[in-house]
Amino acid sequence: MSVNVSVIIPVYKAEKWLRKCLDSVLCQDFFSFEVVAVNDGSPDSCGEILEEYSAEDNRLKVITQTNKGLGGARNTGIENSQGKYLLFVDSDDTLKQGCISYLYDMAETNDADIVSFGIDFIEENEKTVFTYKASSLGCEKVTKEEYLIEAIDNPYVCNKLYKADLFKKTDIRFPLGVWFEDLATLPKIVLHCDSVLLCDKVFYNYLQRNDSIMHTVNNNKNIDMIDAIDGLIEYFMKNNVFDTFYSQLEYAAALHIAVLSVNRVAATEPNHPLIKHFWGYINKNFPSLCKNPYIKTRLSKKRRLLFFLSKHKMYNTINFLNKLR
């Protein structure tokens, strides 16, 4: 029997949350889906939990590999999936009921390459601290040109249903062993879309763990953001659309390097040499960045303030504001 949707779950050090994740996926009211769980060399009891669940439900396919990181585990899932569509779920997160059936119906009805939906950011006590909505207008169909800037603003991989061919016919894969693999990958995928459907439904629960990568202070790893932006530049050049989307790529550097990466580093080390390196990269590759039109139209007031402080080398002020928080 053909599989309509493949749910890909990379698994690593998630024994505390894995059962809840699997239950939320396997209980979906949809007739044709598989779950590809990739045990990425997890040293805890995740392997045993996956074996237990796969013995009881033949929709769950378990693949065990040596540790390759989140990107590598997702890539293995892609390569071993059979579905017409792909959905990525991290092993400490959960899906709300009705997710897969709704997304599949929307994708088929609208012939959408991507169906994007909302996320609840939740704490371990299940309290929702923030909700991201892909749309406030029900469902709306947009072009890749319209969606690319949103994908740069909110480069979440797990709140989208994708046609599998976006990965399999382009050979786009997630980078290995780096942070920011979502930003490094999503704009490339969008480039190959004919249409994207934005829905106001909120189907994904994203757990905010204090020990997650993005909550871990490791300032030197922020250098990976430059690799992510470089990868996008190289890919857009390869596809002869760099000039077409120059403003969007320039904005990606403004937001993710000048604002977010500088803020993360300056929050704990305002004199870290990496900050100077960030601005050296920007001045070399995007010398007119401060004139980018999206800075005024897309950045929130808070982020515009951070951009101003970053541009004027007021890193101690950024550090002070983070301490106030």
Coordinates of C-alpha atoms in Angstrom, one line a residue:
M1 CA 0.0 0.0 0.0
S2 CA 1.3 3.4 -0.9
V3 CA 2.2 5.9 1.9
N4 CA 0.8 9.4 1.7
V5 CA 2.7 11.0 4.5
S6 CA 6.0 10.2 6.2
V7 CA 6.6 11.6 9.6
I8 CA 10.4 11.8 10.3
I9 CA 11.5 11.9 13.9
P10 CA 15.2 12.3 14.8
V11 CA 15.8 10.8 18.2
Y12 CA 18.7 11.7 20.6
K13 CA 18.7 11.9 24.4
A14 CA 14.9 12.3 24.6
E15 CA 13.9 9.4 26.8
K16 CA 11.9 11.7 29.1
W17 CA 9.7 13.0 26.2
L18 CA 9.8 10.3 23.5
R19 CA 6.8 8.3 24.5
K20 CA 4.6 11.4 24.5
C21 CA 6.0 12.4 21.1
L22 CA 5.3 9.0 19.6
D23 CA 1.8 8.8 21.1
S24 CA 0.9 12.1 19.6
V25 CA 1.9 11.0 16.2
L26 CA 0.7 7.4 16.1
C27 CA -2.8 8.5 17.4
Q28 CA -3.4 10.7 14.4
D29 CA -6.7 10.1 12.6
F30 CA -5.2 9.6 9.2
F31 CA -5.4 6.5 7.0
S32 CA -2.0 6.3 5.3
F33 CA 1.1 7.4 7.0
E34 CA 4.4 6.0 8.3
V35 CA 6.7 7.1 11.0
V36 CA 10.4 7.0 10.4
A37 CA 12.2 7.3 13.7
V38 CA 16.0 7.7 13.4
N39 CA 17.9 6.7 16.6
D40 CA 20.9 8.9 16.2
G41 CA 23.2 7.0 18.5
S42 CA 21.2 8.0 21.6
P43 CA 23.0 6.8 24.7
D44 CA 19.9 6.6 26.9
S45 CA 16.8 4.3 26.7
C46 CA 15.5 5.8 23.5
G47 CA 16.5 2.7 21.6
E48 CA 14.5 0.4 23.9
I49 CA 11.4 2.7 23.7
L50 CA 11.5 2.7 19.9
E51 CA 11.8 -1.1 19.8
E52 CA 8.8 -1.4 22.2
Y53 CA 6.7 0.9 20.0
S54 CA 7.7 -0.6 16.7
A55 CA 6.8 -4.1 18.0
E56 CA 3.3 -2.9 18.6
D57 CA 2.7 -0.7 15.6
N58 CA 4.0 -1.6 12.1
R59 CA 3.6 2.0 10.9
L60 CA 6.8 2.8 12.9
K61 CA 10.1 2.2 11.1
V62 CA 13.2 2.5 13.3
I63 CA 16.6 3.2 11.9
T64 CA 19.7 3.2 14.2
Q65 CA 22.9 5.0 13.2
T66 CA 26.0 6.4 14.8
N67 CA 25.5 10.0 15.9
K68 CA 25.3 12.5 13.0
G69 CA 23.4 15.3 14.7
L70 CA 20.0 16.6 14.0
G71 CA 20.6 17.3 10.4
G72 CA 22.1 13.9 9.7
A73 CA 19.2 12.2 11.4
R74 CA 16.7 14.1 9.4
N75 CA 18.6 13.3 6.2
T76 CA 18.5 9.6 7.0
G77 CA 14.8 9.9 7.6
I78 CA 14.3 11.5 4.2
E79 CA 16.3 8.8 2.4
N80 CA 14.3 6.0 4.0
S81 CA 10.9 7.6 3.7
Q82 CA 8.2 6.5 1.2
G83 CA 5.5 9.2 1.5
K84 CA 4.4 11.7 -1.0
Y85 CA 4.7 14.3 1.7
L86 CA 7.1 14.7 4.6
L87 CA 6.5 16.1 8.1
F88 CA 9.4 16.6 10.6
V89 CA 8.8 16.2 14.3
D90 CA 11.5 16.6 17.0
S91 CA 11.5 13.8 19.6
D92 CA 10.7 16.1 22.5
D93 CA 7.8 17.8 20.7
T94 CA 4.2 16.7 20.0
L95 CA 1.5 17.0 17.4
K96 CA -2.1 18.0 18.1
Q97 CA -4.8 15.7 17.0
G98 CA -6.1 16.1 13.5
C99 CA -2.8 17.6 12.2
I100 CA -1.9 15.1 9.5
S101 CA -5.3 14.6 8.0
Y102 CA -5.9 18.4 7.8
L103 CA -2.5 19.2 6.3
Y104 CA -2.8 16.4 3.7
D105 CA -6.3 17.5 2.6
M106 CA -5.1 21.1 2.3
A107 CA -2.0 20.1 0.3
E108 CA -4.0 17.9 -2.1
T109 CA -6.9 20.3 -2.5
N110 CA -4.7 23.3 -3.2
D111 CA -1.8 21.5 -5.0
A112 CA 0.5 23.2 -2.5
D113 CA 4.2 22.3 -2.3
I114 CA 4.3 23.4 1.4
V115 CA 1.5 23.8 3.9
S116 CA 2.7 25.9 6.8
F117 CA 0.9 26.0 10.2
G118 CA 1.2 27.4 13.7
I119 CA 3.3 26.5 16.7
D120 CA 2.6 26.6 20.4
F121 CA 5.9 27.2 22.3
I122 CA 5.3 25.4 25.6
E123 CA 7.2 24.9 28.9
E124 CA 7.6 21.5 30.5
N125 CA 4.5 22.2 32.7
E126 CA 2.6 22.4 29.3
K127 CA 2.0 26.2 29.8
T128 CA 2.0 28.0 26.4
V129 CA 4.4 30.9 26.5
F130 CA 4.1 32.0 22.9
T131 CA 2.1 31.1 19.8
Y132 CA 3.3 31.6 16.3
K133 CA 0.7 31.6 13.6
A134 CA 1.5 31.1 9.9
S135 CA -1.5 33.1 8.9
S136 CA -4.3 35.1 10.5
L137 CA -6.6 34.9 7.5
G138 CA -7.7 31.2 7.6
C139 CA -5.8 29.7 4.7
E140 CA -4.0 31.8 2.0
K141 CA -2.0 30.7 -1.0
V142 CA 1.2 32.6 -1.7
T143 CA 4.1 32.4 -4.2
K144 CA 7.6 31.5 -3.3
E145 CA 8.6 35.1 -3.8
E146 CA 6.0 36.2 -1.2
Y147 CA 6.9 33.4 1.2
L148 CA 10.7 33.6 1.1
I149 CA 11.0 36.6 3.4
E150 CA 8.7 34.9 6.0
A151 CA 10.8 31.7 5.8
I152 CA 13.8 33.9 6.6
D153 CA 12.0 35.6 9.5
N154 CA 10.7 32.4 11.0
P155 CA 12.8 29.5 9.6
Y156 CA 11.0 26.7 11.4
V157 CA 11.2 23.3 9.7
C158 CA 8.8 21.4 11.9
N159 CA 5.7 23.4 11.2
K160 CA 5.3 22.4 7.6
L161 CA 4.1 19.6 5.4
Y162 CA 6.4 19.3 2.3
K163 CA 6.1 17.5 -0.9
A164 CA 8.8 14.9 -0.7
D165 CA 10.1 15.8 -4.1
L166 CA 11.3 19.1 -2.8
F167 CA 14.0 17.1 -1.1
K168 CA 14.3 14.0 -3.3
K169 CA 14.4 15.7 -6.7
T170 CA 16.7 18.5 -5.7
D171 CA 19.0 16.5 -3.4
I172 CA 18.6 19.3 -0.8
R173 CA 19.7 18.0 2.6
F174 CA 20.3 19.4 6.1
P175 CA 23.9 20.4 6.9
L176 CA 25.8 18.1 9.3
G177 CA 27.2 19.0 12.7
V178 CA 26.1 22.6 12.8
W179 CA 23.6 24.9 14.5
F180 CA 21.0 26.8 12.5
E181 CA 20.3 23.9 10.1
D182 CA 16.7 25.1 9.6
L183 CA 17.8 28.5 8.3
A184 CA 20.5 26.9 6.1
T185 CA 17.9 24.6 4.5
L186 CA 14.4 26.1 4.4
P187 CA 15.0 29.0 1.9
K188 CA 16.6 26.5 -0.5
I189 CA 13.4 24.4 -0.3
V190 CA 11.2 27.5 -0.8
L191 CA 13.1 28.4 -4.0
H192 CA 11.7 25.2 -5.6
C193 CA 8.1 25.8 -4.7
D194 CA 5.4 26.9 -7.1
S195 CA 3.0 27.7 -4.2
V196 CA 2.8 27.7 -0.4
L197 CA -0.3 27.4 1.6
L198 CA -0.4 29.3 4.9
C199 CA -3.0 28.1 7.5
D200 CA -4.1 29.6 10.8
K201 CA -4.3 26.2 12.5
V202 CA -1.9 25.6 15.4
F203 CA -0.8 21.9 15.3
Y204 CA 2.7 21.7 16.8
N205 CA 3.8 21.9 20.4
Y206 CA 7.4 23.0 20.6
L207 CA 9.0 22.2 24.0
Q208 CA 11.2 25.0 25.4
R209 CA 13.9 22.9 27.2
N210 CA 16.5 24.7 29.3
D211 CA 19.1 22.2 28.1
S212 CA 18.3 22.6 24.4
I213 CA 21.0 23.7 22.0
M214 CA 19.6 27.2 21.6
H215 CA 19.4 27.6 25.4
T216 CA 23.0 26.5 25.8
V217 CA 25.7 29.2 26.1
N218 CA 28.4 28.4 23.6
N219 CA 29.2 31.6 21.9
N220 CA 31.8 30.2 19.5
K221 CA 29.1 28.0 17.9
N222 CA 27.4 31.2 16.6
I223 CA 30.0 31.2 13.9
D224 CA 27.8 28.5 12.2
M225 CA 25.4 31.3 11.3
I226 CA 27.9 32.7 8.8
D227 CA 28.2 29.2 7.3
A228 CA 24.4 29.1 7.0
I229 CA 24.2 32.4 5.2
D230 CA 27.2 31.5 3.0
G231 CA 25.4 28.3 2.1
L232 CA 22.3 30.2 1.0
I233 CA 24.4 32.7 -1.1
E234 CA 26.2 29.8 -2.8
Y235 CA 23.0 28.0 -3.5
F236 CA 21.1 31.0 -4.9
M237 CA 24.1 31.8 -7.1
K238 CA 24.2 28.3 -8.4
N239 CA 20.6 28.5 -9.3
N240 CA 21.2 31.9 -11.0
V241 CA 18.7 33.8 -8.7
F242 CA 21.2 35.6 -6.3
D243 CA 20.5 39.0 -7.9
T244 CA 16.7 38.4 -7.9
F245 CA 16.6 37.6 -4.2
Y246 CA 19.6 39.8 -3.1
S247 CA 17.5 42.0 -0.8
Q248 CA 16.0 38.9 1.0
L249 CA 19.5 37.4 1.5
E250 CA 20.8 40.7 2.7
Y251 CA 18.0 40.8 5.2
A252 CA 18.8 37.3 6.4
A253 CA 22.3 38.6 7.2
A254 CA 20.9 41.6 9.0
L255 CA 18.4 39.6 11.1
H256 CA 20.4 36.5 11.8
I257 CA 23.9 37.9 12.1
A258 CA 23.7 41.6 13.0
V259 CA 20.7 41.2 15.3
L260 CA 20.2 37.7 16.7
S261 CA 23.8 36.3 16.6
V262 CA 25.3 39.5 18.0
N263 CA 22.6 39.6 20.7
R264 CA 23.3 36.0 21.7
V265 CA 27.1 36.6 22.1
A266 CA 26.9 40.1 23.6
A267 CA 24.4 38.8 26.2
T268 CA 27.3 37.1 28.0
E269 CA 30.5 38.4 26.4
P270 CA 30.1 41.9 24.9
N271 CA 33.8 42.0 24.0
H272 CA 33.9 38.6 22.3
P273 CA 36.0 38.8 19.1
L274 CA 33.3 37.0 17.2
I275 CA 31.1 40.1 17.2
K276 CA 33.8 42.0 15.2
H277 CA 34.1 39.1 12.9
F278 CA 30.3 39.2 12.3
W279 CA 30.4 42.8 11.2
G280 CA 33.5 42.2 9.1
Y281 CA 31.6 39.6 7.2
I282 CA 28.6 41.9 6.7
N283 CA 30.7 44.8 5.5
K284 CA 32.4 42.6 3.0
N285 CA 29.4 40.8 1.6
F286 CA 26.6 43.3 2.2
P287 CA 28.1 46.7 2.4
S288 CA 24.7 48.5 2.0
L289 CA 22.9 46.3 4.5
C290 CA 21.8 49.3 6.6
K291 CA 19.7 50.5 3.7
N292 CA 17.8 47.2 3.3
P293 CA 14.1 47.9 3.0
Y294 CA 13.0 44.9 5.1
I295 CA 14.8 46.2 8.2
K296 CA 12.1 48.8 8.6
T297 CA 9.2 46.7 7.4
R298 CA 9.9 43.3 9.0
L299 CA 11.9 43.9 12.2
S300 CA 9.9 44.3 15.4
K301 CA 10.6 47.4 17.5
K302 CA 12.7 45.3 19.8
R303 CA 14.8 43.9 17.0
R304 CA 15.2 47.3 15.4
L305 CA 16.6 48.6 18.7
L306 CA 19.0 45.6 18.8
F307 CA 20.0 46.3 15.2
F308 CA 20.7 50.0 16.0
L309 CA 22.8 49.0 19.1
S310 CA 24.7 46.4 17.1
K311 CA 25.4 48.8 14.2
H312 CA 26.7 51.4 16.6
K313 CA 28.9 48.9 18.5
M314 CA 26.9 49.4 21.7
Y315 CA 27.5 45.8 22.8
N316 CA 27.7 46.6 26.5
T317 CA 24.2 48.1 26.3
I318 CA 23.0 44.9 24.7
N319 CA 24.5 43.0 27.5
F320 CA 22.8 45.3 30.1
L321 CA 19.4 44.9 28.4
N322 CA 19.8 41.1 28.5
K323 CA 20.6 41.2 32.2
L324 CA 17.4 43.3 32.8
R325 CA 15.4 40.5 31.2

